[in-house]
PDB file of C-alpha atoms in Angstrom:
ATOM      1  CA  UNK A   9      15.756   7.477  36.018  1.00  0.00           C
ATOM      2  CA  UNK A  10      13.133   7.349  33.091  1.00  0.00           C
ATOM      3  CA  UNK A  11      14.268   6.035  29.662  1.00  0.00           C
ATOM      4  CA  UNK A  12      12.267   7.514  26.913  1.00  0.00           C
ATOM      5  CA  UNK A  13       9.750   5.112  24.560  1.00  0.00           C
ATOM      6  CA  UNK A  14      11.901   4.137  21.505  1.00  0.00           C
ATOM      7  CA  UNK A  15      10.873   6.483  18.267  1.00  0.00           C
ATOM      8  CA  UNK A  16       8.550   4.747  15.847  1.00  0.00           C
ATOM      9  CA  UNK A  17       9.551   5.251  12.548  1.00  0.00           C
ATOM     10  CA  UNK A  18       7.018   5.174   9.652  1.00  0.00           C
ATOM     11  CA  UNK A  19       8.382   1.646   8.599  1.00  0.00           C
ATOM     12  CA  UNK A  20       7.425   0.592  12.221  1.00  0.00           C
ATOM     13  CA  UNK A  21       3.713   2.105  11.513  1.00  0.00           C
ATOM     14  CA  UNK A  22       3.514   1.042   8.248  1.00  0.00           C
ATOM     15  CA  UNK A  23       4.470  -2.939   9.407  1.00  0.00           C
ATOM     16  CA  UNK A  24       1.622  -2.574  11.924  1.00  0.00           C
ATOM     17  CA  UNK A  25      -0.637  -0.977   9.333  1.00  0.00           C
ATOM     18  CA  UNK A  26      -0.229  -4.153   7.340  1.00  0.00           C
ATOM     19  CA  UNK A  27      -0.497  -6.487  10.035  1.00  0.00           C
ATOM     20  CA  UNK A  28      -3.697  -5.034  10.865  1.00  0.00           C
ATOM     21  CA  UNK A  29      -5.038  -5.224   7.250  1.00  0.00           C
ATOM     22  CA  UNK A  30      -3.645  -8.955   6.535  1.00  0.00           C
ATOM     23  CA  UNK A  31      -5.232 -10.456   9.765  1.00  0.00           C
ATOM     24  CA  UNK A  32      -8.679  -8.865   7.093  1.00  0.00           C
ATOM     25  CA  UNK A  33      -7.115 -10.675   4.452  1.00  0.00           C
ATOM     26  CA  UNK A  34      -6.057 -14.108   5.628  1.00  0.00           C
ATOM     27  CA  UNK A  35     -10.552 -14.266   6.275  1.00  0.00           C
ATOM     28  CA  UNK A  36     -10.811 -14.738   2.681  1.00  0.00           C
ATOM     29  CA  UNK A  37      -7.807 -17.857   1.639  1.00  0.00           C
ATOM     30  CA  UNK A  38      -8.299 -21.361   1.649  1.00  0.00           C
ATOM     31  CA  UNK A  39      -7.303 -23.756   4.286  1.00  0.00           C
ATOM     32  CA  UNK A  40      -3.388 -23.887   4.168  1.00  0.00           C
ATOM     33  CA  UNK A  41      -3.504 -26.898   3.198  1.00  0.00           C
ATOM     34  CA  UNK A  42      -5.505 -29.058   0.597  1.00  0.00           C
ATOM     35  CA  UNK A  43      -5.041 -32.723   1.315  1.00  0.00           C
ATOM     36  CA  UNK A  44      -2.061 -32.772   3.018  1.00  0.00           C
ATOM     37  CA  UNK A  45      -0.657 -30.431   0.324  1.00  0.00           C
ATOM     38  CA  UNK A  46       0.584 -26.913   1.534  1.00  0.00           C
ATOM     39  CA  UNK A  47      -1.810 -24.005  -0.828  1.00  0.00           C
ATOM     40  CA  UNK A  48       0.821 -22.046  -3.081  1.00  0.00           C
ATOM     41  CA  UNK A  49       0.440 -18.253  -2.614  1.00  0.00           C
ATOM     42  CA  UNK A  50       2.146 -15.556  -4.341  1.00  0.00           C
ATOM     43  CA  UNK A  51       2.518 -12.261  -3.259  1.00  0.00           C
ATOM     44  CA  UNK A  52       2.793  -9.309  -5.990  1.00  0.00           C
ATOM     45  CA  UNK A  53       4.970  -6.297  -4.826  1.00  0.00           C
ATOM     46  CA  UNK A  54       6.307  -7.776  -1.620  1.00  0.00           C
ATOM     47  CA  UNK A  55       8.576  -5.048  -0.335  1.00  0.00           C
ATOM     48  CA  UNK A  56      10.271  -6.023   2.968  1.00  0.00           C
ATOM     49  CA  UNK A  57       8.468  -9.334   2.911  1.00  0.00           C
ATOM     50  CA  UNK A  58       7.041  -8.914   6.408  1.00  0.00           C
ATOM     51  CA  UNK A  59       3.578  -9.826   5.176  1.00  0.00           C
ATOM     52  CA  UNK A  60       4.815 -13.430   2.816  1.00  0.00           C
ATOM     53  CA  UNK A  61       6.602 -14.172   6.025  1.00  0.00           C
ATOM     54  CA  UNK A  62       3.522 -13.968   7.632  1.00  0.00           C
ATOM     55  CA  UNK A  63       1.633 -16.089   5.730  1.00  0.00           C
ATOM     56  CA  UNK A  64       4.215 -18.964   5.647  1.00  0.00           C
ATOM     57  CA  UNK A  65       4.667 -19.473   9.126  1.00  0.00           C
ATOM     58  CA  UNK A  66       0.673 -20.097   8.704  1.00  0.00           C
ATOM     59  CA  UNK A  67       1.446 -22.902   6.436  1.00  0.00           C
ATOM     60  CA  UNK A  68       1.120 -22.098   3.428  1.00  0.00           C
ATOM     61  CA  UNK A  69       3.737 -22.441   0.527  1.00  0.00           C
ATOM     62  CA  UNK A  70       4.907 -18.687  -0.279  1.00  0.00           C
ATOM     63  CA  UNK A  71       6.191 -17.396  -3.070  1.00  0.00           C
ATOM     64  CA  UNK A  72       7.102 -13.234  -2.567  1.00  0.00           C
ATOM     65  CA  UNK A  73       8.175 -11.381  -5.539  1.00  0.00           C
ATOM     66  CA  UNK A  74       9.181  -7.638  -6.286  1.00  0.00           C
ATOM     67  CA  UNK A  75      11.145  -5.220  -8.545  1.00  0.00           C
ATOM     68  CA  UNK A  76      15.111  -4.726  -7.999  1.00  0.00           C
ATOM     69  CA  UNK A  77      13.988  -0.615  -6.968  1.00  0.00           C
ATOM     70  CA  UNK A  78      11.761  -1.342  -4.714  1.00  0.00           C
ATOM     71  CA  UNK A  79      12.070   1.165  -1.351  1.00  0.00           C
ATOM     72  CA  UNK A  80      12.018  -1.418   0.624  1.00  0.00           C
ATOM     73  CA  UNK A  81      14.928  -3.391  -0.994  1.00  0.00           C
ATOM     74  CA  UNK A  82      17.632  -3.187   1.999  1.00  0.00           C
ATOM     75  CA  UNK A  83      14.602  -3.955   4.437  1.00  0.00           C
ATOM     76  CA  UNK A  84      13.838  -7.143   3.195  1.00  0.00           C
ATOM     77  CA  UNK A  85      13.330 -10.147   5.704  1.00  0.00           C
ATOM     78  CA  UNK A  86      12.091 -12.799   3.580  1.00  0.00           C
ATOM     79  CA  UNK A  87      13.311 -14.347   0.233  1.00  0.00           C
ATOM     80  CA  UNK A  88      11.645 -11.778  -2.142  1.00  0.00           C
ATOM     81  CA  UNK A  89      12.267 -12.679  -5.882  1.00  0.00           C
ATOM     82  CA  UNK A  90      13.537  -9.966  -7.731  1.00  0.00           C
ATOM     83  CA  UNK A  91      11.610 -10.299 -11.177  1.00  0.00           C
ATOM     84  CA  UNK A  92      11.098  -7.635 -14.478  1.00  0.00           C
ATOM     85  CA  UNK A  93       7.653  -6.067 -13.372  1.00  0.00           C
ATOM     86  CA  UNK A  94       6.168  -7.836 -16.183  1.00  0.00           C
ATOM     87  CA  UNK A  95       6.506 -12.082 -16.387  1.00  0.00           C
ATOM     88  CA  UNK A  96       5.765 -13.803 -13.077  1.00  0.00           C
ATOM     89  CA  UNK A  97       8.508 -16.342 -12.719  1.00  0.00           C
ATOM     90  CA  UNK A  98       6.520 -19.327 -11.728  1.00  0.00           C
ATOM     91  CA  UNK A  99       4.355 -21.797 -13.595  1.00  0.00           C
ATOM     92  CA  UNK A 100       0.728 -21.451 -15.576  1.00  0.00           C
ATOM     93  CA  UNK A 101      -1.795 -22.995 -13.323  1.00  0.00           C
ATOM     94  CA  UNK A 102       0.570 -23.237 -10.240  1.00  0.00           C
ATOM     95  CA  UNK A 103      -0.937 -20.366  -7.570  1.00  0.00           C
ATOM     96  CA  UNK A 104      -4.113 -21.460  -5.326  1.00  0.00           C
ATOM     97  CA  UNK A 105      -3.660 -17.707  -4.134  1.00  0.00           C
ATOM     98  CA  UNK A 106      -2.236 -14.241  -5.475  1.00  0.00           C
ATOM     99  CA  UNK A 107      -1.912 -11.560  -3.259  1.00  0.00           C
ATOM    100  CA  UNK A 108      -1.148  -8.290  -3.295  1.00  0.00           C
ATOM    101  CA  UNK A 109      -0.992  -4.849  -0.882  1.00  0.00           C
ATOM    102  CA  UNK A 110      -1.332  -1.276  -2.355  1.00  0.00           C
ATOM    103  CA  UNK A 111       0.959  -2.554  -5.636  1.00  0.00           C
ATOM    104  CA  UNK A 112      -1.529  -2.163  -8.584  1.00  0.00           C
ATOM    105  CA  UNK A 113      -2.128   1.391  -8.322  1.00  0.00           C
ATOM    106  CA  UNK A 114       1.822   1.142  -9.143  1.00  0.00           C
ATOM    107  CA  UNK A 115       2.070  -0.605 -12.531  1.00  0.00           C
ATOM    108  CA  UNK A 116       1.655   0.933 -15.638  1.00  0.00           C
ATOM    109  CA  UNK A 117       1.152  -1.905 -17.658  1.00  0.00           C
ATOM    110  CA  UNK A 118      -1.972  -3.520 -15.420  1.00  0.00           C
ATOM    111  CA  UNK A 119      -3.349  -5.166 -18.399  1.00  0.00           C
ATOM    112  CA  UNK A 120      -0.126  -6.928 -19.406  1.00  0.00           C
ATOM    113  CA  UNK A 121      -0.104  -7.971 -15.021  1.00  0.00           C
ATOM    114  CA  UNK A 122      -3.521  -9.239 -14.967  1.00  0.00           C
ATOM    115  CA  UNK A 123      -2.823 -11.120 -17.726  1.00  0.00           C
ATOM    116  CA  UNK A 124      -0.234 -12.803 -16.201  1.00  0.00           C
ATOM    117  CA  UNK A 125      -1.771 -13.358 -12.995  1.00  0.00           C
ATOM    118  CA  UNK A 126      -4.736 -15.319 -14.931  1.00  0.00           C
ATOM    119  CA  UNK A 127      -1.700 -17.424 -16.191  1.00  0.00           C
ATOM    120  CA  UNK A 128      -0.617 -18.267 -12.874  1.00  0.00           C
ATOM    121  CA  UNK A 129      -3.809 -19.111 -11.303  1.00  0.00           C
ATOM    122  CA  UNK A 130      -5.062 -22.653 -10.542  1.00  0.00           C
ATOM    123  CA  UNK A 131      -9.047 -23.048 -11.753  1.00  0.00           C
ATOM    124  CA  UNK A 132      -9.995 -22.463  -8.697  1.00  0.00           C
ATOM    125  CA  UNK A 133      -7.407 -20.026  -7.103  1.00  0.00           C
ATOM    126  CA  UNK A 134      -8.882 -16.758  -5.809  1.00  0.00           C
ATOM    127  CA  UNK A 135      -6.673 -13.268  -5.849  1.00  0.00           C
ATOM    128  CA  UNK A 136      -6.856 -11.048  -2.818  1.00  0.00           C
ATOM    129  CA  UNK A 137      -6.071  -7.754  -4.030  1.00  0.00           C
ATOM    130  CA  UNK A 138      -5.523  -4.772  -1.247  1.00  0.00           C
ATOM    131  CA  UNK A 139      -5.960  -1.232  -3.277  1.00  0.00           C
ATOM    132  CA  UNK A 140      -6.339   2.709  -1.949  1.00  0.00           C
ATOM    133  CA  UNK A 141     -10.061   4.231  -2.206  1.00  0.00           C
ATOM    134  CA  UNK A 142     -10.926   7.811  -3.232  1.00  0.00           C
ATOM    135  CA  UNK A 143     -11.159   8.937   0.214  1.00  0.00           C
ATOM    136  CA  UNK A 144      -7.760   7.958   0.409  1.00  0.00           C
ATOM    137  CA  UNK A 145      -6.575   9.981  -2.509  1.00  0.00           C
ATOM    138  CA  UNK A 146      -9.111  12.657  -1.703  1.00  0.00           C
ATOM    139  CA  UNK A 147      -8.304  13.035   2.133  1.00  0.00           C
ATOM    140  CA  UNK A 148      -4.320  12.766   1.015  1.00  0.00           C
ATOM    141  CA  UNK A 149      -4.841  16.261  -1.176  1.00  0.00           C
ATOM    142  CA  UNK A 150      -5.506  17.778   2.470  1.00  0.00           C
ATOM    143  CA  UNK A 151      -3.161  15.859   4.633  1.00  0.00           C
ATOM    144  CA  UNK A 152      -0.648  17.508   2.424  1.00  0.00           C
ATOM    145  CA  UNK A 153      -1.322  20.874   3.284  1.00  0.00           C
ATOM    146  CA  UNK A 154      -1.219  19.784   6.991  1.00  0.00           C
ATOM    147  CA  UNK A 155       2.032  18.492   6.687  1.00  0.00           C
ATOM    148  CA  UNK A 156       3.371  21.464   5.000  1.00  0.00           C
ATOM    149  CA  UNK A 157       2.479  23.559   7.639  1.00  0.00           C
ATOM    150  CA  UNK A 158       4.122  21.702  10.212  1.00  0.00           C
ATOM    151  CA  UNK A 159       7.037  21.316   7.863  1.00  0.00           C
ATOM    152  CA  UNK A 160       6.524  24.962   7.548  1.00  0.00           C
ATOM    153  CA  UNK A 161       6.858  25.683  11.055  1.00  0.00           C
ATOM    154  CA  UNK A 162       9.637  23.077  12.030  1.00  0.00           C
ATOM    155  CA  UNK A 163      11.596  24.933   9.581  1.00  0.00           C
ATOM    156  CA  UNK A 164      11.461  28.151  11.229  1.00  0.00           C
ATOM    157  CA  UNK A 165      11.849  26.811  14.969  1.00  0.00           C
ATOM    158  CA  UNK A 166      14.455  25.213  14.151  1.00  0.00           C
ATOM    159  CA  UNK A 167      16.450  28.745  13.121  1.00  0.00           C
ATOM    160  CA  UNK A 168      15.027  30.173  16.616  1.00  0.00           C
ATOM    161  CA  UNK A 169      18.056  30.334  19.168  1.00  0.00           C
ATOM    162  CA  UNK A 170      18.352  29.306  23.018  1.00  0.00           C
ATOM    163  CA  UNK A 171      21.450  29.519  24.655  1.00  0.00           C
ATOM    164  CA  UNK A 172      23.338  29.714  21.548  1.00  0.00           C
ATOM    165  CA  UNK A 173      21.921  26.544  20.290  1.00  0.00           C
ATOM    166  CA  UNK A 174      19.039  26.144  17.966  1.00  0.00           C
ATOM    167  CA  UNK A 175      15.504  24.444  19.398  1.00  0.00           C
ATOM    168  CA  UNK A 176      13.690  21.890  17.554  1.00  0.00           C
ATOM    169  CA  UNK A 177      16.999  21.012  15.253  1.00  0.00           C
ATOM    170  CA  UNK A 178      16.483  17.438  14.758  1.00  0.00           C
ATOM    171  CA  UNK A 179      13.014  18.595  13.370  1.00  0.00           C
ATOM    172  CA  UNK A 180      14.320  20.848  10.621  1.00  0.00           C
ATOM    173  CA  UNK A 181      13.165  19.637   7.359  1.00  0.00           C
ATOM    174  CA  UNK A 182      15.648  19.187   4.297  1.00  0.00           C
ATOM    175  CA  UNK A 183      15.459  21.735   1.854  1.00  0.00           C
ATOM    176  CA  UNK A 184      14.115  20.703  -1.250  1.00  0.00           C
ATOM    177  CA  UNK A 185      16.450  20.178  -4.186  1.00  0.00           C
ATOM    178  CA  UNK A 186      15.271  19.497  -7.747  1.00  0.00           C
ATOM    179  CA  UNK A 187      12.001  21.147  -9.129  1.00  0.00           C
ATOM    180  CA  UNK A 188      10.613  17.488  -8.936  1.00  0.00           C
ATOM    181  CA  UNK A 189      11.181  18.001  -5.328  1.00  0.00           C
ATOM    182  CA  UNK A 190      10.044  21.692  -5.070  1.00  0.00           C
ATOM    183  CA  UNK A 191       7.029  20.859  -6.886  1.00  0.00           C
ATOM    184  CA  UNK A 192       6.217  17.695  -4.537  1.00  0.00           C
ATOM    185  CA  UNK A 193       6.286  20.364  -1.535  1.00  0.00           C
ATOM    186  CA  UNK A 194       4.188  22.618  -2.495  1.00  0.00           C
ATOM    187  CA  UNK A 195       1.303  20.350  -4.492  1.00  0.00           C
ATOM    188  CA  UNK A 196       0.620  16.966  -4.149  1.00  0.00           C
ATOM    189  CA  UNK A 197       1.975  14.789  -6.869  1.00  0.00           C
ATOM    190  CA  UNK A 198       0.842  12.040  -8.632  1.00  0.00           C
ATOM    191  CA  UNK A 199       0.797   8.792  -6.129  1.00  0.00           C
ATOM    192  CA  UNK A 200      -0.120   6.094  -8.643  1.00  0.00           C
ATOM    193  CA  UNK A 201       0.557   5.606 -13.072  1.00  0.00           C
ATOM    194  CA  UNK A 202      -2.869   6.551 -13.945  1.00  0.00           C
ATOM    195  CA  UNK A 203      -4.396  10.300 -14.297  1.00  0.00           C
ATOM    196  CA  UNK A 204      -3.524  13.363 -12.321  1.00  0.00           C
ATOM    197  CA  UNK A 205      -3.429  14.235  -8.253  1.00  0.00           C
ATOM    198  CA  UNK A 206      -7.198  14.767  -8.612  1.00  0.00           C
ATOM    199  CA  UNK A 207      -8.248  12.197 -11.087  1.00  0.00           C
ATOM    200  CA  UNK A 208      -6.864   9.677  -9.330  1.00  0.00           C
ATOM    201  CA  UNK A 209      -9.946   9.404  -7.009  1.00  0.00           C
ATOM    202  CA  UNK A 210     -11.187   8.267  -9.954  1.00  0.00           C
ATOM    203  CA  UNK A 211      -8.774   5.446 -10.833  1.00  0.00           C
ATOM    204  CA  UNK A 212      -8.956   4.152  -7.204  1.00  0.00           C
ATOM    205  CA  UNK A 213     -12.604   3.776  -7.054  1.00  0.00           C
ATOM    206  CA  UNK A 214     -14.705   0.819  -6.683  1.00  0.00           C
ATOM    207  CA  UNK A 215     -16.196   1.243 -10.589  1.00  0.00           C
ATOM    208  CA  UNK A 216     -12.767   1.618 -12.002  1.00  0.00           C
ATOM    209  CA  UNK A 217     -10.993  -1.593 -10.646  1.00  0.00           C
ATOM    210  CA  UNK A 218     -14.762  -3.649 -11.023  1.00  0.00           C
ATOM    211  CA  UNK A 219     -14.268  -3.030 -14.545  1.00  0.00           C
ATOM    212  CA  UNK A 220     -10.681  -3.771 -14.974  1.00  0.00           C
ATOM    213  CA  UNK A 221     -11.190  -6.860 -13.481  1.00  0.00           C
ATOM    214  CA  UNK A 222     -13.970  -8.239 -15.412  1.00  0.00           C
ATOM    215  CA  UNK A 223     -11.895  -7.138 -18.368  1.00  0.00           C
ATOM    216  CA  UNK A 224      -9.201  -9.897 -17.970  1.00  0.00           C
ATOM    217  CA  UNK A 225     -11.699 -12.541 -16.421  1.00  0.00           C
ATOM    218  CA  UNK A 226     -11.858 -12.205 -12.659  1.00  0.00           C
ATOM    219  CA  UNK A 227     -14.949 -12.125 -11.118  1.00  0.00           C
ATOM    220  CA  UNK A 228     -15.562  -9.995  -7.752  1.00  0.00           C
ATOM    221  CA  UNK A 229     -16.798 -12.184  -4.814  1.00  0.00           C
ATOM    222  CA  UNK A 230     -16.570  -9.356  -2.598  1.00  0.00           C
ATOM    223  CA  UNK A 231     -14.989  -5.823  -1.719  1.00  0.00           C
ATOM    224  CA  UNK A 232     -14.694  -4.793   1.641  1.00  0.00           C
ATOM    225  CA  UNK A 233     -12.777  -1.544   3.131  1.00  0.00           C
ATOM    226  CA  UNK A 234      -9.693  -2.592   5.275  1.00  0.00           C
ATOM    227  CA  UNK A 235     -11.554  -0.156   7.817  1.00  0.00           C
ATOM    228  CA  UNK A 236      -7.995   1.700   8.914  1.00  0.00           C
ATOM    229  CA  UNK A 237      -8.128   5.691   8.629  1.00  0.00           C
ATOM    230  CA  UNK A 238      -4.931   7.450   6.888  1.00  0.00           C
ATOM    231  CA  UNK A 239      -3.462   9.438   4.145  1.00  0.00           C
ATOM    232  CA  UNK A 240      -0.685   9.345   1.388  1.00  0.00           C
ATOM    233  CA  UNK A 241       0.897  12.878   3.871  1.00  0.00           C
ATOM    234  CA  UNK A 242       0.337  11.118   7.261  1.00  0.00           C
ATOM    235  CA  UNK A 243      -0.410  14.480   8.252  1.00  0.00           C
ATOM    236  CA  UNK A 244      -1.748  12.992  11.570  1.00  0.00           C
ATOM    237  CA  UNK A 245       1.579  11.478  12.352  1.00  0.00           C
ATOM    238  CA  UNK A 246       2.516   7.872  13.291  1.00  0.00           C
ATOM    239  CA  UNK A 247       1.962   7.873  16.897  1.00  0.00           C
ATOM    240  CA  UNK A 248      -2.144   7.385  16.197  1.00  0.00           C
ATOM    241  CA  UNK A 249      -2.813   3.629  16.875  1.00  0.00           C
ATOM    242  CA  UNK A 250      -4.939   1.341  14.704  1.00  0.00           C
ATOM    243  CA  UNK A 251      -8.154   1.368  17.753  1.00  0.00           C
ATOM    244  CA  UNK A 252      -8.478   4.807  16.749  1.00  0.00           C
ATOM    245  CA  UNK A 253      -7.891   4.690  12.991  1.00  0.00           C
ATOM    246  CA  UNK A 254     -10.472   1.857  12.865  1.00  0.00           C
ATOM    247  CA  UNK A 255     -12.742   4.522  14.356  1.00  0.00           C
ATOM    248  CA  UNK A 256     -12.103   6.904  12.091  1.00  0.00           C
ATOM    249  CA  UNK A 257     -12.603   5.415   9.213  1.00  0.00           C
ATOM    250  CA  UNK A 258     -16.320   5.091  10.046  1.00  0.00           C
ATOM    251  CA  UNK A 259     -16.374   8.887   9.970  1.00  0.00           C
ATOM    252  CA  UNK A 260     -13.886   9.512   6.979  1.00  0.00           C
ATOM    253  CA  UNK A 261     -13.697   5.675   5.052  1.00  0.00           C
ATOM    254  CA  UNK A 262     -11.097   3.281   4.868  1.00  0.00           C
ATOM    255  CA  UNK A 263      -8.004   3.929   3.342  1.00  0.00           C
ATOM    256  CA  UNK A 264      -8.237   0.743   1.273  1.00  0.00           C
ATOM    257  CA  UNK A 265     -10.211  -1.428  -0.480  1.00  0.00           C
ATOM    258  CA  UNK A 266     -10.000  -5.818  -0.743  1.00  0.00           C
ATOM    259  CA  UNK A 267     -10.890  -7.067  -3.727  1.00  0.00           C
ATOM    260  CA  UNK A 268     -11.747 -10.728  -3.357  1.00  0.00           C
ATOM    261  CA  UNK A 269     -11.549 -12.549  -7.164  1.00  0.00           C
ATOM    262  CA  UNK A 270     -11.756 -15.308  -8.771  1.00  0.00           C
ATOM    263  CA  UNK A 271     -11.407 -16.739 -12.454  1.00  0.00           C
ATOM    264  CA  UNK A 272     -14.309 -16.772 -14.655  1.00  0.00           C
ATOM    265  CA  UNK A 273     -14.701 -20.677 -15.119  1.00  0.00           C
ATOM    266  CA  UNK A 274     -14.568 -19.880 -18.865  1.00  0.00           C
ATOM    267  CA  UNK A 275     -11.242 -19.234 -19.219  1.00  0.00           C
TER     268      UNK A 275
END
């Protein structure tokens, strides 16, 4: 008898997703320690926690902090600090590190955030920020239509009957049910708190962030793509494992960006 390979959910992708894109990151910290003092880090947006769990069990001292509504709330499997989206609850000059994974795009008030992590940050800290590209956005407009096709079609299979019992019913999509919802199925929305579907390729590029950096003092030591290949639709499912997203995203770019900072010594 054969058992079946257990489902993988988009959680499960999304956790190896991140895995993938931290081992990138952790390249660009400081030694965990700095003599024989464990490096503070703090981790902006850290949903389940997976990734500040991560990066204690390398040593380092971890802070992880997120809103109360975050999705990921009833995942959590670290000690995320539930804080107001706006002060950072931990002391000026007290972070060697500040981290973050696809958050920014997320706050409205980025100024008032930046501010804050500037605050925060020890003279010499660096922040590691992880942010969607254009291609990202751009290639997410079309994975959309891809997944409304097959949503399009699992709907109608599943009303096709065999034997008296319908075929594909655990694939039947849930009907929409608000206009927000209606809307969201037929046209992309919005992903992000800045500009439109399309304008947001804009607003995730490298000459948008460059600037709102050197804004509130942070100098860029280096931008690299995370060199992983998906979209906001994950219209090519999450079966697709990261050998062959890395490949992709040589033919269609990554679908992030790391922004490695640090304070201008001015300030």
């Amino acid at each position: 008898m054969t058992t079946s390979s257990p489902k993988i959910t988009h959680l499960d992708f999304l956790q190896k997703v991140r895995s993938k894109e931290l081992s990138q990151v952790l390249t660009y910290f400081p030694s965990a320690e700095n003599n024989g003092t464990r490096r503070a880090v703090l981790e902006i947006g850290a949903g389940t926690g997976q990734q500040a769990k991560t990066i204690k069990d390398l040593g380092y001292d971890v802070t992880a902090i997120d809103i109360p509504s975050s999705h990921y709330y009833n995942d959590r499997i670290f000690d995320v600090i539930d804080y107001d989206g706006r002060a950072i609850p931990v002391a000026t000059g007290s972070i060697d590190v500040v981290f973050s994974s696809t958050v920014l795009e997320h706050v409205r008030e980025i100024d008032d955030l930046l501010q804050e992590t500037i605050r925060i940050m020890a003279k010499d800290a660096i922040a590691v920020h992880v942010l969607p590209t254009s291609a990202w956005r751009l290639w997410g407009i079309v994975g959309h239509y891809l997944w409304l096709i097959r949503r399009m079609l699992a709907y109608t299979f599943s009303k096709v009957k065999r034997r008296g019992e319908r075929v594909f019913s655990n694939a039947s999509p849930r009907k929409p049910t608000s206009l927000r919802e209606w809307l969201g199925t037929f046209f992309p929305l919005r992903h992000g708190e800045r500009g439109v579907t399309v304008t947001e390729a804009y607003y995730y590029s490298r000459y948008w962030w460059k600037r709102k950096f050197s804004e509130h003092g942070l100098r860029i030591i280096k931008i690299e793509g995370n060199h992983i290949f998906y979209s906001s639709a994950n219209a090519l499912g999450v079966n697709l494992n990261i050998k062959i997203r890395t490949w992709l995203s040589y033919l269609f770019g990554s679908a992030c960006n790391i922004y490695v900072l640090k304070r201008d010594p001015e300030i």
